[in-house]
Tab-separated table of C-alpha atoms and ligand atoms in Angstrom:
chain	number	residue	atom	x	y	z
A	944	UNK	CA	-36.123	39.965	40.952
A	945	UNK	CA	-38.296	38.765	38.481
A	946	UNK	CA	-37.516	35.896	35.908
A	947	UNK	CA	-36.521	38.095	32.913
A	948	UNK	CA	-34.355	39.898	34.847
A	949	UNK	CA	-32.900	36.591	36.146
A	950	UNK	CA	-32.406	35.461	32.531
A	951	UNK	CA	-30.326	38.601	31.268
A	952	UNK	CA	-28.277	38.013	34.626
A	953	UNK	CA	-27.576	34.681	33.603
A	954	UNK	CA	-26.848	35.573	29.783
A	955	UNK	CA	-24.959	38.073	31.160
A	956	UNK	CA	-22.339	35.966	33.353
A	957	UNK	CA	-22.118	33.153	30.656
A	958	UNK	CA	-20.804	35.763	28.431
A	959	UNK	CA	-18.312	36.778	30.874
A	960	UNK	CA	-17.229	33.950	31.715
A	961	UNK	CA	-15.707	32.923	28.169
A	962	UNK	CA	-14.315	36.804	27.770
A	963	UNK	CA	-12.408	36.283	31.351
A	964	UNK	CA	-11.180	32.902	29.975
A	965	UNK	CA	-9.764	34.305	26.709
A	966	UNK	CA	-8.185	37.327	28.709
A	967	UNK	CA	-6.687	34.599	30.654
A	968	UNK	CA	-5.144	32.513	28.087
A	969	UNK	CA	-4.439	35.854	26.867
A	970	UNK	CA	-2.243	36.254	29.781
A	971	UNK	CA	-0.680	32.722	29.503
A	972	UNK	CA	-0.224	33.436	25.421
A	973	UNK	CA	2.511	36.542	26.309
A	974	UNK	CA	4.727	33.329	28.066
A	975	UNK	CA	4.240	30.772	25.586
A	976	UNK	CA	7.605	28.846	25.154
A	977	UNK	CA	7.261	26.595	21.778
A	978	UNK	CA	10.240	24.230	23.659
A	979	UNK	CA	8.355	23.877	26.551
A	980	UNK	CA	5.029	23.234	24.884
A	981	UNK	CA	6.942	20.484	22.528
A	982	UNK	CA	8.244	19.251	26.028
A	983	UNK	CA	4.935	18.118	27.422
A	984	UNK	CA	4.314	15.605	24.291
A	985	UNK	CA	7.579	14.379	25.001
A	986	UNK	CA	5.365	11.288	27.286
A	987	UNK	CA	2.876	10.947	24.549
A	988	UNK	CA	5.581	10.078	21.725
A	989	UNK	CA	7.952	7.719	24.247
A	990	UNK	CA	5.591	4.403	24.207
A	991	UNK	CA	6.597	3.870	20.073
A	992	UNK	CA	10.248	3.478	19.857
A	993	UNK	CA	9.654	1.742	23.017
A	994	UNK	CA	7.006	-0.525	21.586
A	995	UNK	CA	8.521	-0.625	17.977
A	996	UNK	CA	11.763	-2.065	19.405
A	997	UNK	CA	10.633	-4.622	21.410
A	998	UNK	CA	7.804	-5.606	18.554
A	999	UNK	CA	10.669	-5.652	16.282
A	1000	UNK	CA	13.308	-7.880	18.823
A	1001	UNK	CA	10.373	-10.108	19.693
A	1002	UNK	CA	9.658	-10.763	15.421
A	1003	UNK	CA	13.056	-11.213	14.761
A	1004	UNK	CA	13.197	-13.921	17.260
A	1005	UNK	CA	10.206	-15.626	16.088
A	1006	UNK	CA	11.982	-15.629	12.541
A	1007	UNK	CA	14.928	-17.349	14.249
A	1008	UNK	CA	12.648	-20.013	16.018
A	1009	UNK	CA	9.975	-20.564	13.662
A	1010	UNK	CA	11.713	-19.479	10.278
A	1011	UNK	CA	8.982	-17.897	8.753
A	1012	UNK	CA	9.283	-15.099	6.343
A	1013	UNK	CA	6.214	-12.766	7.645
A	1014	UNK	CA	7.937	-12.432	11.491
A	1015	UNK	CA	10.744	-11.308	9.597
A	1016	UNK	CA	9.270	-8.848	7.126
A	1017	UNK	CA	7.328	-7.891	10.118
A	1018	UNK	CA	10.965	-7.162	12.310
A	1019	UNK	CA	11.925	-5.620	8.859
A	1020	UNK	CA	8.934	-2.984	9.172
A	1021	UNK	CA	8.974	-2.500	12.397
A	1022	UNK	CA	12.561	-1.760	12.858
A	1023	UNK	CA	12.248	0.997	10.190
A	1024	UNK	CA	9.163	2.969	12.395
A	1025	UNK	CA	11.351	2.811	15.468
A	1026	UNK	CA	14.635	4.153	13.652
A	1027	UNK	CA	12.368	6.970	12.599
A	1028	UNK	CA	10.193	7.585	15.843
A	1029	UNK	CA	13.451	7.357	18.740
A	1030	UNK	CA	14.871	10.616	17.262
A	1031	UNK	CA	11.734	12.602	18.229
A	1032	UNK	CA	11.543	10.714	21.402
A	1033	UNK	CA	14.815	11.895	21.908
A	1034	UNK	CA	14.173	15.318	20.135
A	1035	UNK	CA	10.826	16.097	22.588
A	1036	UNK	CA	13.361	14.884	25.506
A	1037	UNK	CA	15.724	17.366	25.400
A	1038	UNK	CA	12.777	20.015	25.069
A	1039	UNK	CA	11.602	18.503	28.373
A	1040	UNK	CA	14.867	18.197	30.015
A	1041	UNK	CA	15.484	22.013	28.865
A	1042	UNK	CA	12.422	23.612	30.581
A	1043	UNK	CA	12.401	21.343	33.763
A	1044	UNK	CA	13.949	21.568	37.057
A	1045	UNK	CA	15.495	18.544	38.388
A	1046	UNK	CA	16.824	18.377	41.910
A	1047	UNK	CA	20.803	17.448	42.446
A	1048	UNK	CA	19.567	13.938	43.662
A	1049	UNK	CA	18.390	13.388	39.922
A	1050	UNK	CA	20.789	14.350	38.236
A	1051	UNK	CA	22.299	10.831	37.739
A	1052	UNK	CA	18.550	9.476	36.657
A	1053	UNK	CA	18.557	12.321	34.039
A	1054	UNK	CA	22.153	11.415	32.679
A	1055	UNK	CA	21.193	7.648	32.511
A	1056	UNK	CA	18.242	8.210	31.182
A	1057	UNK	CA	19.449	10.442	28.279
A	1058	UNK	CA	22.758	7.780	27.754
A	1059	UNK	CA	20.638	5.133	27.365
A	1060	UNK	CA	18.018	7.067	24.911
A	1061	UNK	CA	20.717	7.656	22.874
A	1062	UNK	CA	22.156	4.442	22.826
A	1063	UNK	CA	18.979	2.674	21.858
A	1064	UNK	CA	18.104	5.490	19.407
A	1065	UNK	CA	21.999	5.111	17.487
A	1066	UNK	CA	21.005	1.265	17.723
A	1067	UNK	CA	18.080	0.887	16.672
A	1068	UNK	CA	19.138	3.220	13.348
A	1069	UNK	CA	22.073	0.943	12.884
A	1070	UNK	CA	19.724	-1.733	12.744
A	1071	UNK	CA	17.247	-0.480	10.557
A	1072	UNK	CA	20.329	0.435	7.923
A	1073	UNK	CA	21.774	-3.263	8.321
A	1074	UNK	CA	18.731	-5.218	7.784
A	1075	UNK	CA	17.942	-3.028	4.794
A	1076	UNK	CA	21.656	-3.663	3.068
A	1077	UNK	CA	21.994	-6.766	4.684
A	1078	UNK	CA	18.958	-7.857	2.892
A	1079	UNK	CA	19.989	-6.198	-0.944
A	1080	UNK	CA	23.395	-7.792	-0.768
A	1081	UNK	CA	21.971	-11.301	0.684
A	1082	UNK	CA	24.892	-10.911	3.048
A	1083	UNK	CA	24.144	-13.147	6.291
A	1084	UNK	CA	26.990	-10.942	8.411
A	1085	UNK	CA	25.279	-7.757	8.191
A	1086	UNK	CA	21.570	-9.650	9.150
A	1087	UNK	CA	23.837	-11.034	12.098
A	1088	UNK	CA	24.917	-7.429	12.889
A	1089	UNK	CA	21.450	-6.492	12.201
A	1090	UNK	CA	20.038	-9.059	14.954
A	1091	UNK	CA	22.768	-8.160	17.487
A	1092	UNK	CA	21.900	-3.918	16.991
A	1093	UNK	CA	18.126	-5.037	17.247
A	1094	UNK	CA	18.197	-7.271	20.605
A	1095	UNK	CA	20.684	-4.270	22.130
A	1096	UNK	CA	17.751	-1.423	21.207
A	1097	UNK	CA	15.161	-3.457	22.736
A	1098	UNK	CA	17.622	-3.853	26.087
A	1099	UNK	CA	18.612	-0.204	26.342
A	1100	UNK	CA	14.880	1.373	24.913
A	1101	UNK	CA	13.795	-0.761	27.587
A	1102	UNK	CA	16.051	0.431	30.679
A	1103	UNK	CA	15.670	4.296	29.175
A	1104	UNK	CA	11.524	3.599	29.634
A	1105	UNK	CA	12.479	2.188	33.813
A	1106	UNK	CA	14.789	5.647	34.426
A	1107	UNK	CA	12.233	7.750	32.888
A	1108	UNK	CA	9.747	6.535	35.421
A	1109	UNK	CA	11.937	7.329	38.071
A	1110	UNK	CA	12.141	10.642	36.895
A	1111	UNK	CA	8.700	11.023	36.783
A	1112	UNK	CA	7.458	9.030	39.881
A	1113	UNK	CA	10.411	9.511	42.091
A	1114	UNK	CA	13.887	7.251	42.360
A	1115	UNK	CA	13.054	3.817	44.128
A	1116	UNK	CA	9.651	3.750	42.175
A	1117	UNK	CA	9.908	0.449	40.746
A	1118	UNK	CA	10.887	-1.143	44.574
A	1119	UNK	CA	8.734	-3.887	45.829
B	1164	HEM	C1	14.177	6.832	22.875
B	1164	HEM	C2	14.132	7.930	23.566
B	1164	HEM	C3	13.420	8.093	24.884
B	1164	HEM	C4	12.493	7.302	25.500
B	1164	HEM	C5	11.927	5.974	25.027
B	1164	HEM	C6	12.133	7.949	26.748
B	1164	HEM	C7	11.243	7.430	27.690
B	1164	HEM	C8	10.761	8.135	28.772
B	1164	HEM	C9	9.745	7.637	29.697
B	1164	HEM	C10	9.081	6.265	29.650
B	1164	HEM	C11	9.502	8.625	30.574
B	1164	HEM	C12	8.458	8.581	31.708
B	1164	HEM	C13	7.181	9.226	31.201
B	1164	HEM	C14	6.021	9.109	32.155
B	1164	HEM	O1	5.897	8.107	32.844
B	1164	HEM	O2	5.202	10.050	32.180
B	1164	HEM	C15	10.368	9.742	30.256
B	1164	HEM	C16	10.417	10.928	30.939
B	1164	HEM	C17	11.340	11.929	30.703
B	1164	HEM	N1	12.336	11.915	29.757
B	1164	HEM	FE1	12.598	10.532	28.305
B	1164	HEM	N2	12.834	9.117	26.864
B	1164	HEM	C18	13.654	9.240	25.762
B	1164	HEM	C19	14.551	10.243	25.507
B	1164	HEM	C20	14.835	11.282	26.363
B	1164	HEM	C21	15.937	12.224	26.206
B	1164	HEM	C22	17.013	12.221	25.124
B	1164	HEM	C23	15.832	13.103	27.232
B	1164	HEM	C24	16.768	14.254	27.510
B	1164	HEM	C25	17.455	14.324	28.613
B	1164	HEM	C26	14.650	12.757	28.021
B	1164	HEM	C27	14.170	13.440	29.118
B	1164	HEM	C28	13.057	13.083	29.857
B	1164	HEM	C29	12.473	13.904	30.890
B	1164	HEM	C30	12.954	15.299	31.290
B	1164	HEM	C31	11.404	13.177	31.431
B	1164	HEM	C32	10.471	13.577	32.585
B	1164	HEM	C33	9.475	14.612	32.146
B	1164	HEM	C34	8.581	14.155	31.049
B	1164	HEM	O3	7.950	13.103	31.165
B	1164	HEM	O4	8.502	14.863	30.032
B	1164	HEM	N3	14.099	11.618	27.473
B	1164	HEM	N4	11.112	9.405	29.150
């Protein structure tokens, strides 16, 4: 074979080989599920509420220590993103749990998991709508409640992030 005719062989198969890819994603297009394709972000979203809340608990308790205003406008802020970010969490969650297949031994990580996602998620909102009024009405008892909803998120964000890894790297995952 001589070299042009090696060229238009090689022309040749890199054209194919993008036309075979296309009439494979082709293939994969007919199955597309938008749930299960929101699913898979569903471990790209989790790491802000679970940040946000702890960023937030960990401000707020500099404020108490220190008493300095920019920790707690800081915990104000912050508190705000994570009331808005858990409900997609928990949103992309249930498009994950809705497409998956989970064996009967996870069932109970699955249920815990989702509990405490919720729990965290309804706290962390309760906190963010607290420090906001408790703040406008300069009333100390709803920046108590406010603390109390914000140190509770952090806890249960924080055991919702150690039964999602056992979901996804198998129960026992965090033994020594
Ligand atoms: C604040 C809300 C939530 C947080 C912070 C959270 C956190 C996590 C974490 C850290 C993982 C492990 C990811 C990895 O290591 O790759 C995970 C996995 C998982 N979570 Fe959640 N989760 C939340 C809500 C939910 C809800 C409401 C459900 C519904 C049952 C859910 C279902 C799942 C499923 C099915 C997995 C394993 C598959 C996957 O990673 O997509 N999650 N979650």
């Amino acid at each position: 074979m001589n070299g042009k005719r090696v060229k238009a062989w090689l022309i040749g198969a890199g054209a194919l080989a993008p036309a075979l890819a296309l009439a494979h994603a082709g293939g994969a297009h007919e199955s597309f599920s938008l749930v299960e394709y929101l699913g898979r972000f569903h471990p790209v979203v989790i790491h802000f509420p679970i940040a946000l809340m702890i960023a937030a608990a960990f401000a707020e308790l500099l404020n108490l220590i220190l008493r300095r205003e920019p920790f707690s406008a800081a915990a104000r802020f912050l508190v705000v993103l994570a009331a808005l970010a858990a409900p997609v969490a928990v949103s992309l969650g249930w498009a994950a749990e809705s497409t998956l297949q989970f064996s009967a031994e996870y069932q109970g990580v699955i249920e815990t998991h989702e509990g405490l996602a919720l729990t965290a998620t309804g706290l962390a909102i309760i906190a963010a709508v607290l420090s906001e009024l408790g703040r406008r009405r300069n009333d100390p008892r709803l920046i108590q409640g406010y603390r109390v909803a914000l140190l509770a998120a952090a806890v249960a964000v924080t055991a919702t992030g150690f039964f999602g890894g056992e979901l996804v790297y198998g129960i026992g995952h965090y033994r020594p």
